[in-house]
Amino acid sequence: MDGARDRAGAGPGDRAGAGPGDRAGTPRQGVPRRPRLRRTPVGSRWAPYVLVAPFFLFFGAFGVFPLAATAWTSLHRVELTAPAEPEWVGLHNYARLLDDAFFWNALANTVVIGVLSTVPQLLLALGVAHLLDVRLRGRGFFRVVALAPYATSVAAATLVFALFYGRDHGMANWALGVVGLAPVDWQNGPWASKLAVSSIVVWRWTGYNALIYLAAMQTIPRELYEAAALDGASRWRQFLHVTLPGLRPALAFTVLVSTIGATQLFGEPLLFGSGAGASGGADHQFQTLGLYLYEQGWVNLHLGRAAAIAWAMLLILVVLFGAVRLLRGGLARRPGRAS
């Protein structure tokens, strides 16, 4: 260490001190030496910007430009048969949505299916992650099994569930008959169809969220569990007071992603009502906002209205997350809570 320090002191410092002091022949004792500033080459100064520039170029091309183009389209009457002949209508497409019963029906369906799919999905994922976190044989196999539904295509999964919920020969109604219950029309019932679509979403995404929770669980120090066990905490109390606080960032991430996914739900309801197309059932009973957007733009050929629906979906998410952020900020500022 001393040798290294001597070598370091003998470098630029001595060269700096050996300049004017040696020329004058009088050592400058007690005067602190100022570090010599090194010039940064111009190339290295701009290198970080050059390295991140491709990302922003692609983000501008495939993120910002589509948003701006959709906003411009939403202010025009544009038909898919004549996309080069837009007609300026201002906010008419947005005002029309306020009086559109189908839009509000699709919004209500989206909220109901989102709640029915997101809440059970995340609770089940927590349970599965907790089981996978326990030391047991074949953990790798069970983790692959948990992720398998996520790797399955939405078309294949929805086809299987459509057969499962078949009215006359489906296994769901067969199981209900075994326990003495009447069969259910899963595709035409207002609530039964929403439950059926939600179950597809739950099946596909539970394993994915479980692996996120499992990764977060494995970052929690084991000493915390050992200390809680020494204090007499049961497994349930350890889960409540050690595991859940440690999973807070992962929980926030999965709630955010699941909420966005529920707002954009499209493939499952489209394929579940195979005979109904984008209408989401004979009475639009499971038509989501994504399906309604598709119906307006690519079935009714009204691109301007479809663009307005797309921006309405984005604004709904912005308002929702803004309200949650304000609520969290208000709760954090309440007296008695640590900042």
Short mmCIF file of C-alpha atoms in Angstrom, two decimals:
data_model
loop_
_atom_site.label_atom_id
_atom_site.label_comp_id
_atom_site.label_asym_id
_atom_site.label_seq_id
_atom_site.Cartn_x
_atom_site.Cartn_y
_atom_site.Cartn_z
CA MET A 1 0.00 0.00 0.00
CA ASP A 2 2.76 2.41 0.97
CA GLY A 3 4.70 1.53 -2.14
CA ALA A 4 1.65 2.08 -4.28
CA ARG A 5 0.94 5.36 -2.51
CA ASP A 6 4.53 6.41 -3.05
CA ARG A 7 4.28 5.52 -6.71
CA ALA A 8 1.02 7.46 -6.95
CA GLY A 9 2.53 10.44 -5.18
CA ALA A 10 5.58 10.31 -7.37
CA GLY A 11 3.47 10.61 -10.49
CA PRO A 12 1.47 13.67 -11.48
CA GLY A 13 1.66 15.30 -8.04
CA ASP A 14 5.45 15.38 -8.06
CA ARG A 15 5.48 16.49 -11.63
CA ALA A 16 3.12 19.33 -10.71
CA GLY A 17 5.16 20.26 -7.66
CA ALA A 18 8.44 19.98 -9.52
CA GLY A 19 7.39 22.65 -12.00
CA PRO A 20 7.46 26.22 -10.65
CA GLY A 21 8.77 25.20 -7.19
CA ASP A 22 11.90 23.55 -8.59
CA ARG A 23 12.46 26.34 -11.04
CA ALA A 24 12.35 28.84 -8.18
CA GLY A 25 14.43 26.47 -6.02
CA THR A 26 12.09 26.89 -2.99
CA PRO A 27 9.80 24.02 -1.96
CA ARG A 28 6.17 25.13 -1.37
CA GLN A 29 5.50 23.47 1.99
CA GLY A 30 2.00 23.65 3.50
CA VAL A 31 0.36 24.72 0.24
CA PRO A 32 -2.22 22.12 -0.93
CA ARG A 33 -1.67 20.92 -4.42
CA ARG A 34 -4.55 21.42 -6.79
CA PRO A 35 -5.50 18.33 -8.77
CA ARG A 36 -4.79 18.69 -12.43
CA LEU A 37 -7.98 18.58 -14.51
CA ARG A 38 -7.91 16.10 -17.31
CA ARG A 39 -9.52 17.00 -20.55
CA THR A 40 -12.23 14.62 -21.71
CA PRO A 41 -11.96 13.75 -25.37
CA VAL A 42 -14.89 14.93 -27.43
CA GLY A 43 -15.54 11.39 -28.66
CA SER A 44 -15.88 9.91 -25.17
CA ARG A 45 -18.16 12.77 -24.09
CA TRP A 46 -20.70 11.96 -26.81
CA ALA A 47 -20.27 8.20 -26.67
CA PRO A 48 -23.16 7.57 -24.17
CA TYR A 49 -25.57 9.54 -26.34
CA VAL A 50 -24.49 7.63 -29.42
CA LEU A 51 -24.96 4.31 -27.63
CA VAL A 52 -28.52 5.08 -26.45
CA ALA A 53 -29.53 6.79 -29.69
CA PRO A 54 -30.70 3.57 -31.47
CA PHE A 55 -33.20 2.89 -28.70
CA PHE A 56 -34.70 6.37 -28.95
CA LEU A 57 -34.77 6.15 -32.73
CA PHE A 58 -36.75 2.90 -32.61
CA PHE A 59 -38.92 4.25 -29.79
CA GLY A 60 -39.71 7.32 -31.85
CA ALA A 61 -40.45 5.26 -34.96
CA PHE A 62 -42.54 2.54 -33.32
CA GLY A 63 -43.79 4.28 -30.16
CA VAL A 64 -44.15 8.03 -30.52
CA PHE A 65 -45.03 8.18 -34.22
CA PRO A 66 -47.92 5.64 -33.97
CA LEU A 67 -49.30 7.54 -30.97
CA ALA A 68 -49.15 10.84 -32.85
CA ALA A 69 -50.62 9.30 -36.00
CA THR A 70 -53.46 7.73 -34.02
CA ALA A 71 -54.19 11.07 -32.32
CA TRP A 72 -54.28 12.79 -35.72
CA THR A 73 -56.57 10.08 -37.11
CA SER A 74 -58.92 10.35 -34.13
CA LEU A 75 -59.60 13.99 -35.07
CA HIS A 76 -60.70 13.05 -38.60
CA ARG A 77 -63.39 11.01 -40.26
CA VAL A 78 -61.31 8.34 -41.96
CA GLU A 79 -62.74 5.28 -43.63
CA LEU A 80 -60.67 2.17 -44.18
CA THR A 81 -61.84 2.13 -47.80
CA ALA A 82 -60.39 5.64 -48.39
CA PRO A 83 -57.62 6.25 -45.84
CA ALA A 84 -56.08 9.00 -48.01
CA GLU A 85 -59.25 11.16 -47.83
CA PRO A 86 -59.55 12.24 -44.19
CA GLU A 87 -62.13 14.85 -43.17
CA TRP A 88 -61.49 17.08 -40.16
CA VAL A 89 -64.14 16.59 -37.44
CA GLY A 90 -62.28 17.82 -34.36
CA LEU A 91 -63.41 16.12 -31.14
CA HIS A 92 -66.56 14.67 -32.70
CA ASN A 93 -65.28 11.08 -32.46
CA TYR A 94 -64.63 11.55 -28.73
CA ALA A 95 -67.98 13.25 -28.12
CA ARG A 96 -69.69 10.43 -29.93
CA LEU A 97 -68.21 7.91 -27.51
CA LEU A 98 -69.97 9.65 -24.60
CA ASP A 99 -73.36 8.76 -26.11
CA ASP A 100 -72.32 5.37 -27.43
CA ALA A 101 -74.02 2.61 -25.42
CA PHE A 102 -71.79 -0.02 -27.00
CA PHE A 103 -68.68 1.81 -25.82
CA TRP A 104 -69.92 1.94 -22.22
CA ASN A 105 -70.98 -1.70 -22.43
CA ALA A 106 -67.50 -2.64 -23.65
CA LEU A 107 -65.91 -0.55 -20.89
CA ALA A 108 -68.06 -2.24 -18.23
CA ASN A 109 -67.23 -5.69 -19.65
CA THR A 110 -63.53 -4.80 -19.65
CA VAL A 111 -63.65 -3.74 -16.00
CA VAL A 112 -65.60 -6.82 -14.89
CA ILE A 113 -63.44 -9.29 -16.81
CA GLY A 114 -60.33 -7.44 -15.65
CA VAL A 115 -61.30 -7.74 -11.98
CA LEU A 116 -62.45 -11.36 -12.36
CA SER A 117 -59.18 -12.32 -14.00
CA THR A 118 -56.59 -10.11 -12.28
CA VAL A 119 -57.47 -10.65 -8.61
CA PRO A 120 -57.66 -14.49 -8.66
CA GLN A 121 -54.68 -14.64 -11.00
CA LEU A 122 -52.38 -12.72 -8.66
CA LEU A 123 -53.62 -14.51 -5.53
CA LEU A 124 -53.07 -17.90 -7.15
CA ALA A 125 -49.65 -16.78 -8.37
CA LEU A 126 -48.69 -15.86 -4.82
CA GLY A 127 -49.71 -19.30 -3.58
CA VAL A 128 -47.93 -21.13 -6.38
CA ALA A 129 -44.76 -19.09 -5.85
CA HIS A 130 -44.86 -19.82 -2.13
CA LEU A 131 -45.14 -23.56 -2.84
CA LEU A 132 -42.31 -23.43 -5.40
CA ASP A 133 -40.13 -21.58 -2.91
CA VAL A 134 -40.22 -24.54 -0.53
CA ARG A 135 -37.40 -27.04 -0.82
CA LEU A 136 -38.93 -29.99 -2.64
CA ARG A 137 -37.78 -32.49 -5.17
CA GLY A 138 -38.26 -31.68 -8.83
CA ARG A 139 -38.55 -27.93 -8.33
CA GLY A 140 -37.27 -27.28 -11.84
CA PHE A 141 -39.97 -29.51 -13.33
CA PHE A 142 -42.75 -27.76 -11.41
CA ARG A 143 -41.41 -24.35 -12.49
CA VAL A 144 -41.50 -25.42 -16.13
CA VAL A 145 -45.06 -26.72 -15.65
CA ALA A 146 -46.05 -23.38 -14.09
CA LEU A 147 -44.72 -21.50 -17.11
CA ALA A 148 -46.21 -23.87 -19.71
CA PRO A 149 -49.60 -22.07 -19.99
CA TYR A 150 -47.81 -18.81 -20.73
CA ALA A 151 -45.91 -20.51 -23.56
CA THR A 152 -49.14 -21.92 -25.03
CA SER A 153 -50.63 -19.88 -27.85
CA VAL A 154 -53.78 -17.99 -27.04
CA ALA A 155 -55.57 -19.63 -29.98
CA ALA A 156 -54.87 -23.17 -28.73
CA ALA A 157 -55.75 -22.32 -25.14
CA THR A 158 -59.00 -20.60 -26.08
CA LEU A 159 -60.02 -23.47 -28.36
CA VAL A 160 -59.57 -25.95 -25.52
CA PHE A 161 -61.53 -23.76 -23.11
CA ALA A 162 -64.31 -23.26 -25.67
CA LEU A 163 -64.70 -27.06 -25.81
CA PHE A 164 -64.47 -27.26 -22.02
CA TYR A 165 -67.31 -24.75 -21.65
CA GLY A 166 -69.45 -26.25 -24.41
CA ARG A 167 -73.15 -26.12 -23.52
CA ASP A 168 -74.12 -29.64 -24.61
CA HIS A 169 -70.93 -31.69 -24.39
CA GLY A 170 -68.51 -29.59 -22.36
CA MET A 171 -66.75 -30.97 -19.31
CA ALA A 172 -67.81 -28.00 -17.17
CA ASN A 173 -71.50 -28.80 -17.54
CA TRP A 174 -70.76 -32.52 -17.13
CA ALA A 175 -69.09 -31.76 -13.77
CA LEU A 176 -72.04 -29.60 -12.74
CA GLY A 177 -74.39 -32.44 -13.63
CA VAL A 178 -72.39 -34.87 -11.49
CA VAL A 179 -73.01 -32.73 -8.40
CA GLY A 180 -76.67 -32.22 -9.31
CA LEU A 181 -76.51 -28.67 -10.71
CA ALA A 182 -78.19 -27.43 -13.88
CA PRO A 183 -76.07 -26.85 -16.97
CA VAL A 184 -74.89 -23.33 -17.75
CA ASP A 185 -74.84 -21.60 -21.12
CA TRP A 186 -71.26 -20.39 -20.81
CA GLN A 187 -71.17 -18.47 -24.08
CA ASN A 188 -74.51 -16.68 -23.94
CA GLY A 189 -74.95 -16.03 -20.23
CA PRO A 190 -73.96 -12.44 -19.25
CA TRP A 191 -71.97 -13.44 -16.19
CA ALA A 192 -71.12 -17.00 -17.18
CA SER A 193 -69.42 -15.81 -20.38
CA LYS A 194 -67.34 -13.26 -18.46
CA LEU A 195 -66.32 -15.95 -15.96
CA ALA A 196 -65.35 -18.27 -18.80
CA VAL A 197 -63.21 -15.63 -20.54
CA SER A 198 -61.64 -14.66 -17.20
CA SER A 199 -60.72 -18.26 -16.49
CA ILE A 200 -58.72 -18.41 -19.73
CA VAL A 201 -56.75 -15.32 -18.70
CA VAL A 202 -56.18 -16.73 -15.21
CA TRP A 203 -54.94 -20.04 -16.61
CA ARG A 204 -52.52 -18.40 -19.04
CA TRP A 205 -50.95 -15.79 -16.77
CA THR A 206 -50.86 -17.32 -13.29
CA GLY A 207 -47.61 -19.22 -13.89
CA TYR A 208 -45.90 -16.18 -15.40
CA ASN A 209 -46.71 -14.04 -12.37
CA ALA A 210 -45.80 -16.90 -10.04
CA LEU A 211 -42.27 -17.01 -11.44
CA ILE A 212 -41.93 -13.24 -10.95
CA TYR A 213 -43.01 -13.63 -7.32
CA LEU A 214 -40.71 -16.62 -6.89
CA ALA A 215 -37.71 -14.63 -8.12
CA ALA A 216 -38.60 -11.83 -5.71
CA MET A 217 -39.07 -14.29 -2.81
CA GLN A 218 -35.58 -15.68 -3.31
CA THR A 219 -34.07 -12.23 -2.78
CA ILE A 220 -35.57 -11.98 0.73
CA PRO A 221 -32.82 -12.76 3.28
CA ARG A 222 -33.41 -16.11 5.00
CA GLU A 223 -32.20 -14.57 8.25
CA LEU A 224 -35.48 -12.67 8.46
CA TYR A 225 -37.44 -15.93 8.45
CA GLU A 226 -35.10 -17.45 11.04
CA ALA A 227 -35.49 -14.39 13.29
CA ALA A 228 -39.27 -14.51 12.89
CA ALA A 229 -39.29 -18.23 13.72
CA LEU A 230 -37.21 -17.60 16.85
CA ASP A 231 -39.79 -14.99 17.88
CA GLY A 232 -42.48 -17.64 17.57
CA ALA A 233 -44.08 -16.41 14.34
CA SER A 234 -46.10 -19.03 12.51
CA ARG A 235 -45.69 -19.72 8.80
CA TRP A 236 -48.73 -17.56 8.03
CA ARG A 237 -47.40 -14.62 10.07
CA GLN A 238 -44.00 -14.99 8.39
CA PHE A 239 -45.77 -14.78 5.05
CA LEU A 240 -47.72 -11.69 6.11
CA HIS A 241 -44.91 -9.78 7.83
CA VAL A 242 -41.79 -10.95 5.96
CA THR A 243 -42.75 -12.25 2.53
CA LEU A 244 -45.40 -9.73 1.50
CA PRO A 245 -43.35 -6.60 2.43
CA GLY A 246 -40.42 -8.08 0.53
CA LEU A 247 -42.64 -8.64 -2.52
CA ARG A 248 -43.97 -5.08 -2.63
CA PRO A 249 -42.08 -4.01 -5.81
CA ALA A 250 -42.98 -7.26 -7.58
CA LEU A 251 -46.63 -6.91 -6.52
CA ALA A 252 -46.74 -3.35 -7.85
CA PHE A 253 -45.22 -4.48 -11.15
CA THR A 254 -47.62 -7.38 -11.66
CA VAL A 255 -50.67 -5.29 -10.74
CA LEU A 256 -49.55 -2.64 -13.23
CA VAL A 257 -48.91 -5.11 -16.04
CA SER A 258 -52.09 -7.09 -15.35
CA THR A 259 -54.21 -3.93 -15.37
CA ILE A 260 -52.75 -2.86 -18.70
CA GLY A 261 -53.25 -6.37 -20.08
CA ALA A 262 -56.87 -6.45 -18.90
CA THR A 263 -57.57 -3.14 -20.63
CA GLN A 264 -56.13 -4.48 -23.89
CA LEU A 265 -57.83 -7.89 -23.69
CA PHE A 266 -58.54 -9.04 -27.23
CA GLY A 267 -57.53 -12.54 -28.27
CA GLU A 268 -59.39 -14.55 -25.63
CA PRO A 269 -62.87 -12.98 -26.10
CA LEU A 270 -62.45 -12.88 -29.89
CA LEU A 271 -61.68 -16.60 -30.15
CA PHE A 272 -64.05 -17.69 -27.37
CA GLY A 273 -67.02 -16.32 -29.31
CA SER A 274 -65.88 -17.87 -32.57
CA GLY A 275 -69.28 -17.53 -34.20
CA ALA A 276 -69.86 -13.99 -32.95
CA GLY A 277 -66.70 -12.44 -34.37
CA ALA A 278 -65.77 -9.10 -32.83
CA SER A 279 -69.20 -8.49 -31.32
CA GLY A 280 -68.35 -10.43 -28.17
CA GLY A 281 -71.46 -12.62 -28.10
CA ALA A 282 -75.00 -12.28 -29.39
CA ASP A 283 -75.74 -9.45 -26.90
CA HIS A 284 -72.16 -8.11 -26.73
CA GLN A 285 -72.01 -9.72 -23.30
CA PHE A 286 -68.23 -10.18 -23.33
CA GLN A 287 -67.18 -7.55 -25.86
CA THR A 288 -64.17 -5.72 -24.44
CA LEU A 289 -62.75 -2.35 -25.45
CA GLY A 290 -60.14 -4.09 -27.58
CA LEU A 291 -62.84 -5.99 -29.45
CA TYR A 292 -64.96 -2.85 -29.87
CA LEU A 293 -61.95 -0.99 -31.29
CA TYR A 294 -61.37 -3.80 -33.76
CA GLU A 295 -65.05 -3.91 -34.70
CA GLN A 296 -65.18 -0.17 -35.41
CA GLY A 297 -61.94 -0.06 -37.37
CA TRP A 298 -61.82 -3.32 -39.30
CA VAL A 299 -65.45 -4.50 -39.43
CA ASN A 300 -67.33 -1.19 -39.72
CA LEU A 301 -64.30 0.44 -41.44
CA HIS A 302 -64.37 3.61 -39.26
CA LEU A 303 -60.69 4.24 -38.59
CA GLY A 304 -61.32 7.63 -36.98
CA ARG A 305 -63.65 6.14 -34.37
CA ALA A 306 -61.26 3.26 -33.74
CA ALA A 307 -58.43 5.74 -33.16
CA ALA A 308 -60.60 7.68 -30.70
CA ILE A 309 -61.33 4.44 -28.79
CA ALA A 310 -57.61 3.68 -28.67
CA TRP A 311 -56.83 7.07 -27.18
CA ALA A 312 -59.75 6.72 -24.76
CA MET A 313 -58.23 3.44 -23.53
CA LEU A 314 -54.88 5.16 -23.01
CA LEU A 315 -56.49 8.09 -21.18
CA ILE A 316 -58.42 5.70 -18.93
CA LEU A 317 -55.15 4.04 -17.91
CA VAL A 318 -53.47 7.40 -17.33
CA VAL A 319 -56.36 8.62 -15.16
CA LEU A 320 -56.48 5.33 -13.25
CA PHE A 321 -52.77 5.24 -12.45
CA GLY A 322 -52.78 8.97 -11.68
CA ALA A 323 -55.60 8.45 -9.18
CA VAL A 324 -53.74 5.54 -7.56
CA ARG A 325 -50.58 7.65 -7.31
CA LEU A 326 -52.47 10.54 -5.71
CA LEU A 327 -54.14 8.14 -3.29
CA ARG A 328 -50.80 6.64 -2.30
CA GLY A 329 -49.31 10.08 -1.86
CA GLY A 330 -52.23 11.14 0.34
CA LEU A 331 -51.92 8.01 2.49
CA ALA A 332 -48.16 8.53 2.85
CA ARG A 333 -48.72 12.10 4.08
CA ARG A 334 -51.21 11.04 6.76
CA PRO A 335 -50.04 11.81 10.32
CA GLY A 336 -48.42 8.88 12.05
CA ARG A 337 -47.00 7.32 8.88
CA ALA A 338 -43.32 7.27 8.25
CA SER A 339 -42.32 9.09 5.08
#
